[in-house]
Each structure stands twice: as structure tokens, then as C-alpha cells.
mmCIF file of C-alpha atoms in Angstrom:
data_model
loop_
_atom_site.group_PDB
_atom_site.id
_atom_site.type_symbol
_atom_site.label_atom_id
_atom_site.label_comp_id
_atom_site.label_asym_id
_atom_site.label_seq_id
_atom_site.Cartn_x
_atom_site.Cartn_y
_atom_site.Cartn_z
ATOM 1 C CA MET X 151 -71.377 126.744 98.238
ATOM 2 C CA ASN X 152 -69.720 125.830 94.939
ATOM 3 C CA THR X 153 -72.906 125.002 93.031
ATOM 4 C CA ILE X 154 -74.297 128.084 91.303
ATOM 5 C CA ILE X 155 -77.255 126.571 89.418
ATOM 6 C CA GLN X 156 -79.008 123.343 90.381
ATOM 7 C CA THR X 157 -82.206 122.057 88.789
ATOM 8 C CA TYR X 158 -84.244 119.118 90.059
ATOM 9 C CA GLN X 159 -86.586 117.357 87.612
ATOM 10 C CA LEU X 160 -87.195 120.656 85.821
ATOM 11 C CA SER X 161 -89.686 120.362 82.960
ATOM 12 C CA LYS X 162 -91.674 122.640 80.653
ATOM 13 C CA LYS X 163 -94.770 121.807 78.643
ATOM 14 C CA PHE X 164 -96.450 124.018 76.058
ATOM 15 C CA LYS X 165 -99.923 122.439 75.752
ATOM 16 C CA GLU X 166 -99.074 118.812 74.916
ATOM 17 C CA ASP X 167 -95.526 119.521 73.744
ATOM 18 C CA GLU X 168 -92.955 118.696 76.446
ATOM 19 C CA VAL X 169 -90.054 120.927 75.406
ATOM 20 C CA LEU X 170 -87.998 120.198 78.526
ATOM 21 C CA LYS X 171 -88.272 116.728 80.026
ATOM 22 C CA PRO X 172 -87.528 116.332 83.779
ATOM 23 C CA LEU X 173 -84.008 117.707 83.907
ATOM 24 C CA ASP X 174 -81.344 117.482 86.595
ATOM 25 C CA PHE X 175 -78.543 119.925 85.842
ATOM 26 C CA SER X 176 -75.889 121.657 87.916
ATOM 27 C CA LEU X 177 -73.388 124.406 87.139
ATOM 28 C CA ASN X 178 -70.377 124.732 89.406
ATOM 29 C CA LYS X 179 -68.371 127.800 90.300
ATOM 30 C CA GLY X 180 -65.596 128.633 87.830
ATOM 31 C CA GLU X 181 -66.902 126.573 84.906
ATOM 32 C CA ILE X 182 -67.473 127.715 81.349
ATOM 33 C CA CYS X 183 -70.220 125.262 80.470
ATOM 34 C CA ALA X 184 -71.383 124.945 76.857
ATOM 35 C CA LEU X 185 -74.966 123.824 76.281
ATOM 36 C CA ILE X 186 -75.072 122.242 72.829
ATOM 37 C CA GLY X 187 -78.169 121.292 70.867
ATOM 38 C CA LYS X 188 -80.055 121.945 67.663
ATOM 39 C CA ASN X 189 -82.863 124.515 67.427
ATOM 40 C CA GLY X 190 -85.810 123.270 69.460
ATOM 41 C CA ALA X 191 -83.650 121.069 71.706
ATOM 42 C CA GLY X 192 -84.686 123.034 74.807
ATOM 43 C CA LYS X 193 -81.669 125.331 75.355
ATOM 44 C CA SER X 194 -83.494 128.671 75.236
ATOM 45 C CA THR X 195 -86.404 127.263 77.261
ATOM 46 C CA LEU X 196 -84.004 126.263 80.039
ATOM 47 C CA PHE X 197 -82.330 129.689 79.964
ATOM 48 C CA LYS X 198 -85.699 131.487 80.070
ATOM 49 C CA ILE X 199 -86.778 129.419 83.090
ATOM 50 C CA LEU X 200 -83.501 130.224 84.864
ATOM 51 C CA SER X 201 -83.990 133.946 84.198
ATOM 52 C CA GLY X 202 -87.643 133.907 85.288
ATOM 53 C CA GLN X 203 -89.059 134.701 81.826
ATOM 54 C CA LEU X 204 -90.856 131.336 81.849
ATOM 55 C CA MET X 205 -92.315 129.312 84.711
ATOM 56 C CA PRO X 206 -91.427 125.599 84.798
ATOM 57 C CA SER X 207 -94.235 123.027 84.583
ATOM 58 C CA THR X 208 -92.615 120.898 87.277
ATOM 59 C CA GLY X 209 -89.397 120.790 89.271
ATOM 60 C CA GLU X 210 -87.262 123.121 91.303
ATOM 61 C CA ILE X 211 -84.350 125.523 90.741
ATOM 62 C CA GLN X 212 -81.702 126.502 93.236
ATOM 63 C CA LEU X 213 -79.381 129.462 92.665
ATOM 64 C CA PHE X 214 -76.319 129.658 94.939
ATOM 65 C CA GLY X 215 -77.985 127.028 97.166
ATOM 66 C CA LYS X 216 -81.179 129.058 97.650
ATOM 67 C CA SER X 217 -84.677 128.232 96.385
ATOM 68 C CA GLY X 218 -88.265 129.425 96.685
ATOM 69 C CA LYS X 219 -88.740 133.088 97.591
ATOM 70 C CA GLU X 220 -85.027 133.555 98.332
ATOM 71 C CA ILE X 221 -84.193 132.896 94.672
ATOM 72 C CA GLU X 222 -85.202 136.413 93.562
ATOM 73 C CA HIS X 223 -82.441 137.922 95.683
ATOM 74 C CA GLU X 224 -79.895 135.466 94.255
ATOM 75 C CA LYS X 225 -80.913 136.365 90.675
ATOM 76 C CA LYS X 226 -79.211 139.726 91.250
ATOM 77 C CA ARG X 227 -75.929 137.787 91.240
ATOM 78 C CA MET X 228 -76.700 136.489 87.711
ATOM 79 C CA GLY X 229 -76.350 138.241 84.340
ATOM 80 C CA PHE X 230 -78.638 136.982 81.577
ATOM 81 C CA MET X 231 -78.421 137.564 77.817
ATOM 82 C CA ILE X 232 -81.192 135.373 76.440
ATOM 83 C CA GLU X 233 -82.153 137.456 73.415
ATOM 84 C CA THR X 234 -80.284 140.450 72.002
ATOM 85 C CA PRO X 235 -81.122 143.311 74.401
ATOM 86 C CA THR X 236 -83.197 146.163 73.000
ATOM 87 C CA PHE X 237 -81.026 149.256 73.081
ATOM 88 C CA PHE X 238 -82.034 152.751 71.971
ATOM 89 C CA PRO X 239 -80.638 153.184 68.432
ATOM 90 C CA ASP X 240 -79.884 156.914 68.791
ATOM 91 C CA PHE X 241 -78.215 156.593 72.216
ATOM 92 C CA THR X 242 -74.494 156.102 72.817
ATOM 93 C CA ALA X 243 -73.258 153.170 74.916
ATOM 94 C CA VAL X 244 -73.088 155.392 78.016
ATOM 95 C CA GLN X 245 -76.623 156.730 77.500
ATOM 96 C CA ASN X 246 -78.021 153.240 76.969
ATOM 97 C CA LEU X 247 -76.309 151.822 80.065
ATOM 98 C CA GLU X 248 -77.344 154.864 82.132
ATOM 99 C CA TYR X 249 -80.983 154.108 81.277
ATOM 100 C CA PHE X 250 -80.606 150.468 82.396
ATOM 101 C CA ARG X 251 -78.559 151.453 85.474
ATOM 102 C CA ILE X 252 -81.420 153.619 86.744
ATOM 103 C CA GLN X 253 -84.029 151.017 85.755
ATOM 104 C CA ARG X 254 -82.193 148.237 87.599
ATOM 105 C CA GLY X 255 -81.290 150.270 90.658
ATOM 106 C CA VAL X 256 -77.505 150.038 90.243
ATOM 107 C CA VAL X 257 -76.294 152.817 92.558
ATOM 108 C CA ASP X 258 -72.703 153.301 91.388
ATOM 109 C CA LYS X 259 -72.640 155.412 88.209
ATOM 110 C CA LYS X 260 -68.923 154.622 87.736
ATOM 111 C CA ARG X 261 -69.917 151.032 87.005
ATOM 112 C CA ILE X 262 -70.990 152.081 83.482
ATOM 113 C CA TYR X 263 -67.441 153.149 82.612
ATOM 114 C CA GLU X 264 -65.953 150.047 84.282
ATOM 115 C CA VAL X 265 -68.055 147.638 82.224
ATOM 116 C CA LEU X 266 -67.446 149.528 78.977
ATOM 117 C CA LYS X 267 -63.715 149.259 79.640
ATOM 118 C CA ILE X 268 -64.034 145.521 80.376
ATOM 119 C CA VAL X 269 -65.810 144.859 77.048
ATOM 120 C CA GLY X 270 -63.539 147.177 75.037
ATOM 121 C CA LEU X 271 -66.063 149.922 74.244
ATOM 122 C CA ALA X 272 -64.641 152.671 76.474
ATOM 123 C CA ASN X 273 -63.325 154.652 73.483
ATOM 124 C CA GLU X 274 -66.603 154.588 71.547
ATOM 125 C CA LYS X 275 -67.992 157.587 73.420
ATOM 126 C CA LYS X 276 -69.796 159.371 70.584
ATOM 127 C CA LYS X 277 -70.860 156.508 68.354
ATOM 128 C CA ARG X 278 -74.578 155.775 68.482
ATOM 129 C CA PHE X 279 -75.845 152.226 68.892
ATOM 130 C CA LYS X 280 -77.363 152.114 65.385
ATOM 131 C CA ASP X 281 -73.863 152.641 63.931
ATOM 132 C CA TYR X 282 -72.345 149.713 65.873
ATOM 133 C CA SER X 283 -71.076 146.574 64.176
ATOM 134 C CA MET X 284 -72.735 143.283 65.194
ATOM 135 C CA GLY X 285 -69.728 142.447 67.397
ATOM 136 C CA MET X 286 -69.962 145.815 69.188
ATOM 137 C CA LYS X 287 -73.687 145.273 69.783
ATOM 138 C CA GLN X 288 -72.985 141.882 71.360
ATOM 139 C CA ARG X 289 -70.235 143.375 73.532
ATOM 140 C CA LEU X 290 -72.628 146.086 74.729
ATOM 141 C CA GLY X 291 -75.103 143.297 75.554
ATOM 142 C CA ILE X 292 -72.431 141.633 77.697
ATOM 143 C CA ALA X 293 -71.616 145.023 79.299
ATOM 144 C CA LEU X 294 -75.289 145.265 80.284
ATOM 145 C CA CYS X 295 -75.066 141.762 81.844
ATOM 146 C CA LEU X 296 -72.037 142.914 83.859
ATOM 147 C CA LEU X 297 -73.667 146.114 85.143
ATOM 148 C CA SER X 298 -74.814 144.549 88.416
ATOM 149 C CA ASN X 299 -71.418 142.855 89.002
ATOM 150 C CA PRO X 300 -72.700 139.270 88.600
ATOM 151 C CA ASP X 301 -70.976 136.061 89.695
ATOM 152 C CA CYS X 302 -72.476 134.110 86.789
ATOM 153 C CA LEU X 303 -73.369 134.882 83.159
ATOM 154 C CA VAL X 304 -76.011 132.946 81.190
ATOM 155 C CA LEU X 305 -75.565 133.698 77.473
ATOM 156 C CA ASP X 306 -77.816 132.319 74.731
ATOM 157 C CA GLU X 307 -76.047 132.333 71.345
ATOM 158 C CA PRO X 308 -73.811 135.378 72.030
ATOM 159 C CA ILE X 309 -71.682 134.751 68.917
ATOM 160 C CA ASN X 310 -74.573 134.215 66.504
ATOM 161 C CA GLY X 311 -74.230 136.307 63.352
ATOM 162 C CA LEU X 312 -70.712 137.504 64.126
ATOM 163 C CA ASP X 313 -67.808 137.457 61.694
ATOM 164 C CA VAL X 314 -64.557 135.657 62.547
ATOM 165 C CA GLU X 315 -63.045 138.723 64.185
ATOM 166 C CA GLY X 316 -66.183 139.358 66.260
ATOM 167 C CA ILE X 317 -66.277 135.751 67.424
ATOM 168 C CA MET X 318 -62.632 135.921 68.490
ATOM 169 C CA GLU X 319 -63.264 139.156 70.426
ATOM 170 C CA ILE X 320 -66.205 137.655 72.340
ATOM 171 C CA ARG X 321 -64.213 134.483 73.068
ATOM 172 C CA LYS X 322 -61.284 136.467 74.475
ATOM 173 C CA LEU X 323 -63.645 138.620 76.516
ATOM 174 C CA LEU X 324 -65.456 135.633 78.048
ATOM 175 C CA MET X 325 -62.181 133.866 78.887
ATOM 176 C CA LYS X 326 -60.900 137.056 80.509
ATOM 177 C CA LEU X 327 -64.094 137.424 82.583
ATOM 178 C CA ASN X 328 -63.791 133.803 83.690
ATOM 179 C CA GLN X 329 -60.078 133.858 84.505
ATOM 180 C CA GLU X 330 -59.605 137.386 85.855
ATOM 181 C CA LYS X 331 -63.007 138.130 87.395
ATOM 182 C CA GLN X 332 -63.820 134.495 88.355
ATOM 183 C CA ILE X 333 -67.195 134.756 86.604
ATOM 184 C CA THR X 334 -68.882 131.412 85.929
ATOM 185 C CA ILE X 335 -70.411 131.156 82.436
ATOM 186 C CA LEU X 336 -73.216 129.066 80.954
ATOM 187 C CA ILE X 337 -73.269 129.546 77.177
ATOM 188 C CA SER X 338 -75.081 128.075 74.189
ATOM 189 C CA SER X 339 -74.035 128.316 70.566
ATOM 190 C CA HIS X 340 -74.267 126.521 67.235
ATOM 191 C CA ILE X 341 -70.630 127.308 66.425
ATOM 192 C CA LEU X 342 -69.200 124.189 67.978
ATOM 193 C CA THR X 343 -65.589 124.631 66.956
ATOM 194 C CA GLU X 344 -65.663 127.934 68.851
ATOM 195 C CA LEU X 345 -67.097 126.326 71.982
ATOM 196 C CA LYS X 346 -64.265 123.825 72.008
ATOM 197 C CA LEU X 347 -61.788 126.713 72.274
ATOM 198 C CA LEU X 348 -63.762 128.316 75.098
ATOM 199 C CA ALA X 349 -65.625 125.842 77.294
ATOM 200 C CA THR X 350 -64.383 123.624 80.129
ATOM 201 C CA ARG X 351 -67.491 121.420 80.079
ATOM 202 C CA PHE X 352 -69.875 120.284 77.331
ATOM 203 C CA VAL X 353 -73.529 119.370 77.908
ATOM 204 C CA PHE X 354 -75.369 117.926 74.897
ATOM 205 C CA ILE X 355 -79.173 118.326 74.867
ATOM 206 C CA LYS X 356 -81.627 116.670 72.494
ATOM 207 C CA ASP X 357 -85.447 116.846 72.599
ATOM 208 C CA GLY X 358 -85.340 118.362 76.092
ATOM 209 C CA VAL X 359 -83.077 115.635 77.500
ATOM 210 C CA ILE X 360 -79.385 115.847 78.410
ATOM 211 C CA VAL X 361 -77.811 113.053 76.369
ATOM 212 C CA GLU X 362 -74.214 113.579 77.462
ATOM 213 C CA ASP X 363 -72.280 115.705 79.955
ATOM 214 C CA LEU X 364 -68.507 115.791 79.441
ATOM 215 C CA SER X 365 -65.510 117.629 80.842
ATOM 216 C CA LYS X 366 -63.062 119.108 78.320
ATOM 217 C CA GLU X 367 -60.672 116.208 79.033
ATOM 218 C CA ALA X 368 -63.409 113.606 78.541
ATOM 219 C CA LEU X 369 -64.499 115.228 75.281
ATOM 220 C CA GLU X 370 -60.939 115.235 73.994
ATOM 221 C CA GLU X 371 -60.689 111.569 74.951
ATOM 222 C CA LYS X 372 -63.956 110.822 73.143
ATOM 223 C CA SER X 373 -63.056 112.871 70.087
ATOM 224 C CA ARG X 374 -59.540 111.533 69.802
ATOM 225 C CA LYS X 375 -58.135 109.636 66.892
ATOM 226 C CA HIS X 376 -60.092 107.027 64.968
ATOM 227 C CA ILE X 377 -59.263 104.826 61.974
ATOM 228 C CA LEU X 378 -60.900 105.503 58.596
ATOM 229 C CA LEU X 379 -60.788 102.654 56.074
ATOM 230 C CA THR X 380 -61.953 102.545 52.485
ATOM 231 C CA VAL X 381 -62.382 98.887 51.467
ATOM 232 C CA ASP X 382 -63.911 96.751 48.732
ATOM 233 C CA ASP X 383 -66.192 94.703 51.054
ATOM 234 C CA THR X 384 -67.569 96.374 54.187
ATOM 235 C CA VAL X 385 -69.645 93.335 55.220
ATOM 236 C CA LYS X 386 -66.563 91.101 55.254
ATOM 237 C CA VAL X 387 -64.534 93.729 57.155
ATOM 238 C CA ALA X 388 -67.287 94.075 59.776
ATOM 239 C CA GLN X 389 -67.270 90.282 60.336
ATOM 240 C CA LEU X 390 -63.456 90.134 60.574
ATOM 241 C CA LEU X 391 -63.322 93.000 63.081
ATOM 242 C CA GLU X 392 -66.063 91.541 65.288
ATOM 243 C CA ARG X 393 -64.310 88.166 65.346
ATOM 244 C CA ALA X 394 -60.885 89.608 66.140
ATOM 245 C CA TYR X 395 -61.927 92.254 68.720
ATOM 246 C CA ALA X 396 -64.860 91.508 71.033
ATOM 247 C CA ASP X 397 -65.257 95.164 72.086
ATOM 248 C CA ILE X 398 -64.670 96.740 68.650
ATOM 249 C CA GLN X 399 -66.568 100.005 68.047
ATOM 250 C CA PHE X 400 -67.084 100.885 64.404
ATOM 251 C CA LYS X 401 -69.532 102.473 61.980
ATOM 252 C CA VAL X 402 -70.118 101.570 58.346
ATOM 253 C CA LEU X 403 -70.317 104.840 56.400
ATOM 254 C CA PRO X 404 -71.310 105.513 52.775
ATOM 255 C CA ASN X 405 -68.864 104.914 49.883
ATOM 256 C CA GLN X 406 -67.369 101.703 51.361
ATOM 257 C CA VAL X 407 -65.858 103.567 54.323
ATOM 258 C CA ILE X 408 -65.571 102.148 57.837
ATOM 259 C CA SER X 409 -64.765 104.270 60.884
ATOM 260 C CA ILE X 410 -63.182 102.420 63.839
ATOM 261 C CA GLN X 411 -63.401 104.328 67.130
ATOM 262 C CA ASN X 412 -61.216 102.162 69.371
ATOM 263 C CA HIS X 413 -58.119 99.945 69.035
ATOM 264 C CA VAL X 414 -56.386 102.797 67.178
ATOM 265 C CA GLU X 415 -53.101 101.659 68.728
ATOM 266 C CA SER X 416 -53.617 98.320 66.874
ATOM 267 C CA SER X 417 -53.937 99.967 63.465
ATOM 268 C CA GLY X 418 -51.048 97.950 61.989
ATOM 269 C CA ASP X 419 -52.565 94.659 63.195
ATOM 270 C CA ILE X 420 -55.988 95.633 61.813
ATOM 271 C CA ASN X 421 -54.505 96.453 58.417
ATOM 272 C CA ARG X 422 -52.634 93.116 58.361
ATOM 273 C CA LEU X 423 -55.802 91.218 59.411
ATOM 274 C CA LEU X 424 -57.734 92.643 56.471
ATOM 275 C CA VAL X 425 -54.996 92.171 53.875
ATOM 276 C CA ASP X 426 -54.293 88.597 55.051
ATOM 277 C CA ASN X 427 -57.993 87.803 54.584
ATOM 278 C CA GLY X 428 -58.113 89.095 51.026
ATOM 279 C CA VAL X 429 -59.704 92.508 51.652
ATOM 280 C CA THR X 430 -58.593 95.272 49.292
ATOM 281 C CA VAL X 431 -57.778 98.292 51.485
ATOM 282 C CA LYS X 432 -57.947 101.310 49.183
ATOM 283 C CA GLU X 433 -57.292 103.848 51.935
ATOM 284 C CA PHE X 434 -56.220 103.567 55.565
ATOM 285 C CA ARG X 435 -55.816 106.698 57.653
ATOM 286 C CA ILE X 436 -56.029 107.843 61.260
ATOM 287 C CA GLU X 437 -58.016 111.026 61.980
ATOM 288 C CA ALA X 438 -59.203 112.948 65.009
ATOM 289 C CA LEU X 439 -62.981 113.320 65.336
ATOM 290 C CA ASN X 440 -63.938 116.965 65.702
ATOM 291 C CA LEU X 441 -66.553 118.338 68.062
ATOM 292 C CA GLU X 442 -68.963 119.030 65.217
ATOM 293 C CA GLU X 443 -68.914 115.384 64.140
ATOM 294 C CA TYR X 444 -69.235 114.219 67.721
ATOM 295 C CA PHE X 445 -72.216 116.514 68.295
ATOM 296 C CA LEU X 446 -73.932 115.380 65.101
ATOM 297 C CA GLY X 447 -73.381 111.766 66.091
ATOM 298 C CA LEU X 448 -75.112 112.432 69.424
ATOM 299 C CA VAL X 449 -78.025 114.600 68.444
ATOM 300 C CA GLU X 450 -78.891 113.596 64.897
ATOM 301 C CA GLU X 451 -81.497 110.906 64.539
ATOM 302 C CA GLY X 452 -79.521 107.676 64.614
ATOM 303 C CA HIS X 453 -79.924 106.441 61.075
ATOM 304 C CA LYS X 454 -78.299 103.087 60.470
ATOM 305 C CA ASN X 455 -75.855 103.048 57.617
ATOM 306 C CA ASP X 456 -76.025 100.466 54.872
#
């Protein structure tokens, strides 16, 4: 079975507020799937339902092809980091993990040292948790997720609050876990440029609804080059483009700027069309759309530009 998580029409209501609308979502073995959305979009609610912290209002979850009562057994194959774990401030990493090992019934004591080595904390034997940097705290959180040797990690904002170096460390660690240990990862974050370096799939969520689900290749195709024009008459340019190209995709932006998403290969012809029709083209450049812009275009309220 290659599907690790499958939800069918999963929803969650808090009183009258439907935070998660009926959601069909699947996560396949080997993926690093990024769940992208603003605060309140439904990311954490979905993660809490998957971990059992919240009960869904409707719908069904399957983990590793199992549902119902069998799901509890399958949860042991998952590692969840939904909120920063509460560690004992005066304990070392080993002491903290020993507490959780006993609590969770992990038999092999050696596993503590294995996971600390995996996350790069094996040499921090004497340092107490309260003296850890933010990046070290997050790595210990991931070590705790790995304690039961999971096949899948579900991580809610694991790079939040980290500096550049900390972010890079977590990214390298997650890629290593995915490539060397074949651990499937479902991750959310607001740092979109980081996700683009890490994820193999991008799921955009807005108001509890998945608005787009893209592979890395499809995202790169979508966020590839576009034409940016600064002109003296955007209304005239819009009319010329629509007449010349039936399937033209463009947006009129502030400050007399027009962004053309397709027909980039015809940039020379477009420039000539405008000049020949008396448009003053003050600037004409080709740019690649970044993930941040793409995300904002999807999940921001669609306000029409003048």
C-alpha cells in the first residue's frame, strides 16, 4: 500500500464555524508534501485530526490503508510535531527522551542515542534543554518524533522562529530522513521559499478548502517566466492583447504595470504589437514568478486591479 494518509470528506466545525470543509486528501509514500495556507486556513486543524487531538465532524481517515479501530495501531507508525513539545527545562536531551521513551513504551533504550545522532545532538550530552538554541529545540522535537521509528512525519511549522542557519539545518535533516530513511513527510510552514527547496508536492489550502495541489514540476511550470510591462495606457494594452491572443492570461497591476503569464515565447511580437499601435512601453522585462507570489495569488482575496 503506497498511500500513507487518505481522508474522505473530512470536515471540522467549531459551533457554526466550519474550519475544515469536506476534504479529500492523500499522502503517498516517499513524498515531502508541503501544506501551504495562511493562519486560520485549516492546516493545524487537519494535523490535529490526523494525530487524534481533535475528532472530525464528518468524514473518514485511513492510515496505511487501515481505518476505524485499526487506525490506533497504525498511528504508531506516524511521528507528529503539531505544537512545540513540552520538554523539561533542567533535563538534558537524553533525560528528556528517556522520560518519553518510558511513557510511550519504546523498549530499545539505544534508540535515544540513535535519534540524537540522526538530528545532530549526540554531542550535547551535558547541556540542559533551557540552554538550547531555538534550532536545537526544534531538532530535539524531531528526535522525539523519530523515537518510535516512524514511517511518516507530520510537522506543523517546524522552522517557525528559526534563524537562517537553523532553517538550513532542519531542511538538511528532513531531506536526509526522506532520502536515507525513506520517511514520508507532511509539513506546513509560512516560509514558502524554504518549502520550495524542500518539498516534492505543494498543497494550497484556503478557508478549509484545498485550492490547488501541484507536483514540484507543475509548480515550476506554473511559476515560470512571465512578462512585466510598464506602459502609458493599460486599457489600450489590454484590448490589443485580447484581440491578438484569444487565450492571453494577464493581470493589470498598480502603477501602469501589466503582467502577462503566457505567450512569453512571443515577447518580441508582443512588444512590436504595442509599439506599432502607438503604446509607449516604458519597461519590458521577463521575470520568474516566485512561490511566495504564486501562493499570495491563490490564497489572498481576489481583489480586481484597476
